[in-house]
Amino acid sequence: MGERDSHMQTAAPAAHARAEAAQTVAEVRLTPILIADPPLLNTHGVHQPHTPRLIIEVVTAGGTTGVGETYGDTRYLELAAPLAAALPGHRLTDLNGLSALAARVCAPPAQTSASVAAGGLRGVQTADKLRLSVVSGFEVALLDALGKSLGLPVHALLGGKVRDRVDYSAYLFYRLAEHPQGQGEPDAWGAALDPDGVVAQARRFADTYGFGSFKLKGGVFPPEEEVAAIRALAAAFPGRPLRLDPNGAWSVETSLKVARDLADVLEYLEDPVGGTGGMAEVAAATGVPLATNMCVTTFPEIAEAFTRGAVQVVLSDHHYWGGLRATQHLAAVCRTFGVGLSMHSNTHLGISLAAMTHVAATVPNLDYACDTHYPWQTEDVITRRHTFHDGALAVSDLPGLGVELDREALAALHQRWLDDDGTMRDRDDAAAMRKADPDWQTPAVPRW
Ligand code: GKR
Ligand code: MG
């Protein structure tokens, strides 16, 4: 062996070791924040003026910072802290190891039983699901850092994009003009409490962002009023895909009546009734496709729902499914069973929207425009907000997620979290509603 060959043999592993060391996590920063949220109504109540999010930063030994975002309520922070403490020394590429590490270090939060706690707007909250929601924020931060250190966009790390644009849908809400008792800042949207208000809101969404499909958050008013609102949308936007989502507030009978009334205009009906059994009953008796982000929210829930034909569309959400790769796995299962795929959204900022867009770009069977709350969020922690054109976002080819943290904005929103007296650090739509109606309780289901 010549001198040059032997040098190459020792240099290559050395270069690899150096690259690997540079791609190792050196520090993790967790920043809980409170962001402004408008008075949007749902079947539980109304959004509070501020809502929590958690921003995760991982800094590598090579000095690269990756960012992630997830839910910021106390029970998520309690899980994120031990994972952040255990992460230094972890390789960015070891995403499988991240899940294993989280399973080891994240004890179930005190207020959630290891099995199943009360249902919410996003289905049951198991300890596993809470942990996965935290893991997903870290996975996104690791992928962002890895992409930045390699000069590759996150979609390339996920196998490559199959589309250059991702379509989003207008997320319409019944809403108040202002938060009860004058809390928070009023905005320019005004109230939307009837079909005219809903159509005016939809028009503004269509004119400003170009959205071509519309979802109305229902379960707020008696079903016949919500049917009238969907009818008004159908008349104002003929032929456009329409969806209605009462978050499981209806009985099987009511769900079937709404399905009959709106069969000619609905793209799908989302979680009309709570639980796989009820969804299966409704699905068996209507041709309107049923979508869910409530009864199929984890892998163990898939088998029963799919074999019973309870859902025709799953709304994936990388936060609670456990990350971007888990979303791809879910997509593969849906493809296998001929079940459609769309994307759910909860109040989120630009980091999560970037993550959603990257993974959505890699999924061949993304059959529907994705939900997003983003237009309702006027604050952000990234320097350049995302802009929708013709209802879609262009898929970024910049390294990582393609977003840059706005440190000043992050610090200000964190200060708001520090200053909060504890009332908004945990989302509580029923408590917010009690400011307007002191007797309000989260309604029992079925509500209608
Ligand atoms: O933000 O009020 C809301 C929504 O109801 C949200 O919490 C749901 O999780 O958007 C979600 C949904 O589609 O059910
Ligand atoms: Mg939903």
Short mmCIF file of N, CA and C in Angstrom, two decimals, residues 155 158-167 316 324-325 327-336 339-343 356-370:
data_model
loop_
_atom_site.label_atom_id
_atom_site.label_comp_id
_atom_site.label_asym_id
_atom_site.label_seq_id
_atom_site.Cartn_x
_atom_site.Cartn_y
_atom_site.Cartn_z
N HIS A 155 -37.26 18.30 3.57
CA HIS A 155 -37.95 17.32 2.72
C HIS A 155 -36.97 16.36 2.08
N LEU A 158 -36.24 13.58 4.27
CA LEU A 158 -37.40 12.68 4.43
C LEU A 158 -37.64 11.86 3.16
N GLY A 159 -36.72 11.91 2.24
CA GLY A 159 -36.85 11.11 1.03
C GLY A 159 -37.13 11.92 -0.22
N GLY A 160 -37.34 13.21 -0.07
CA GLY A 160 -37.51 14.06 -1.25
C GLY A 160 -38.95 14.46 -1.48
N LYS A 161 -39.12 15.65 -2.01
CA LYS A 161 -40.48 16.15 -2.23
C LYS A 161 -41.07 15.55 -3.50
N VAL A 162 -42.37 15.32 -3.46
CA VAL A 162 -43.07 14.84 -4.65
C VAL A 162 -43.96 15.96 -5.22
N ARG A 163 -43.94 17.11 -4.57
CA ARG A 163 -44.67 18.28 -5.09
C ARG A 163 -43.94 19.55 -4.65
N ASP A 164 -44.15 20.62 -5.38
CA ASP A 164 -43.48 21.89 -5.07
C ASP A 164 -44.34 22.84 -4.26
N ARG A 165 -45.64 22.53 -4.20
CA ARG A 165 -46.56 23.39 -3.45
C ARG A 165 -47.47 22.51 -2.61
N VAL A 166 -47.84 23.01 -1.47
CA VAL A 166 -48.78 22.27 -0.63
C VAL A 166 -50.03 23.12 -0.46
N ASP A 167 -51.18 22.54 -0.79
CA ASP A 167 -52.45 23.27 -0.69
C ASP A 167 -52.96 23.27 0.74
N SER A 316 -53.88 13.74 9.52
CA SER A 316 -52.62 13.51 10.23
C SER A 316 -52.20 14.80 10.93
N LEU A 324 -42.38 13.83 11.92
CA LEU A 324 -42.53 13.86 10.47
C LEU A 324 -42.42 12.46 9.88
N ARG A 325 -41.53 11.66 10.43
CA ARG A 325 -41.40 10.29 9.89
C ARG A 325 -42.62 9.46 10.28
N THR A 327 -45.53 10.59 10.51
CA THR A 327 -46.58 11.03 9.58
C THR A 327 -46.46 10.27 8.26
N GLN A 328 -45.23 10.07 7.83
CA GLN A 328 -45.03 9.29 6.60
C GLN A 328 -45.48 7.83 6.80
N HIS A 329 -45.22 7.30 7.99
CA HIS A 329 -45.66 5.92 8.26
C HIS A 329 -47.20 5.85 8.22
N LEU A 330 -47.83 6.85 8.84
CA LEU A 330 -49.30 6.89 8.82
C LEU A 330 -49.80 6.96 7.37
N ALA A 331 -49.13 7.76 6.58
CA ALA A 331 -49.54 7.90 5.17
C ALA A 331 -49.47 6.55 4.46
N ALA A 332 -48.42 5.78 4.77
CA ALA A 332 -48.26 4.47 4.12
C ALA A 332 -49.39 3.53 4.54
N VAL A 333 -49.77 3.59 5.82
CA VAL A 333 -50.86 2.71 6.29
C VAL A 333 -52.17 3.13 5.59
N CYS A 334 -52.41 4.42 5.51
CA CYS A 334 -53.64 4.90 4.85
C CYS A 334 -53.67 4.45 3.40
N ARG A 335 -52.52 4.57 2.74
CA ARG A 335 -52.41 4.15 1.33
C ARG A 335 -52.76 2.67 1.21
N THR A 336 -52.25 1.89 2.14
CA THR A 336 -52.47 0.44 2.09
C THR A 336 -53.96 0.10 2.20
N VAL A 339 -57.50 4.49 2.56
CA VAL A 339 -58.10 5.57 3.35
C VAL A 339 -57.40 6.88 2.96
N GLY A 340 -58.18 7.94 2.81
CA GLY A 340 -57.61 9.22 2.39
C GLY A 340 -56.81 9.88 3.50
N LEU A 341 -56.00 10.85 3.11
CA LEU A 341 -55.16 11.55 4.10
C LEU A 341 -55.27 13.05 3.90
N SER A 342 -55.46 13.73 5.02
CA SER A 342 -55.45 15.19 5.01
C SER A 342 -54.60 15.60 6.21
N MET A 343 -54.57 16.86 6.55
CA MET A 343 -53.73 17.26 7.68
C MET A 343 -54.49 18.18 8.63
N MET A 356 -44.93 21.09 8.74
CA MET A 356 -46.08 20.48 8.07
C MET A 356 -45.86 20.48 6.55
N THR A 357 -45.38 21.61 6.05
CA THR A 357 -45.24 21.75 4.60
C THR A 357 -44.16 20.81 4.07
N HIS A 358 -43.06 20.67 4.81
CA HIS A 358 -42.00 19.76 4.35
C HIS A 358 -42.51 18.32 4.28
N VAL A 359 -43.18 17.88 5.36
CA VAL A 359 -43.62 16.48 5.34
C VAL A 359 -44.75 16.29 4.33
N ALA A 360 -45.63 17.27 4.24
CA ALA A 360 -46.73 17.17 3.26
C ALA A 360 -46.17 17.05 1.84
N ALA A 361 -45.05 17.71 1.61
CA ALA A 361 -44.45 17.68 0.27
C ALA A 361 -43.93 16.29 -0.09
N THR A 362 -43.67 15.45 0.94
CA THR A 362 -43.07 14.14 0.66
C THR A 362 -44.10 13.01 0.58
N VAL A 363 -45.36 13.33 0.91
CA VAL A 363 -46.38 12.28 0.99
C VAL A 363 -47.15 12.18 -0.33
N PRO A 364 -46.99 11.08 -1.06
CA PRO A 364 -47.65 11.01 -2.37
C PRO A 364 -49.17 11.07 -2.27
N ASN A 365 -49.73 10.43 -1.23
CA ASN A 365 -51.19 10.33 -1.14
C ASN A 365 -51.80 11.38 -0.22
N LEU A 366 -51.33 12.60 -0.34
CA LEU A 366 -51.99 13.67 0.41
C LEU A 366 -53.16 14.12 -0.46
N ASP A 367 -54.35 13.61 -0.13
CA ASP A 367 -55.45 13.73 -1.08
C ASP A 367 -56.24 15.02 -0.94
N TYR A 368 -56.06 15.73 0.15
CA TYR A 368 -56.90 16.91 0.42
C TYR A 368 -56.02 18.09 0.85
N ALA A 369 -56.55 19.30 0.66
CA ALA A 369 -55.85 20.48 1.16
C ALA A 369 -55.77 20.39 2.69
N CYS A 370 -54.63 20.78 3.25
CA CYS A 370 -54.41 20.65 4.71
C CYS A 370 -55.08 21.79 5.47
#
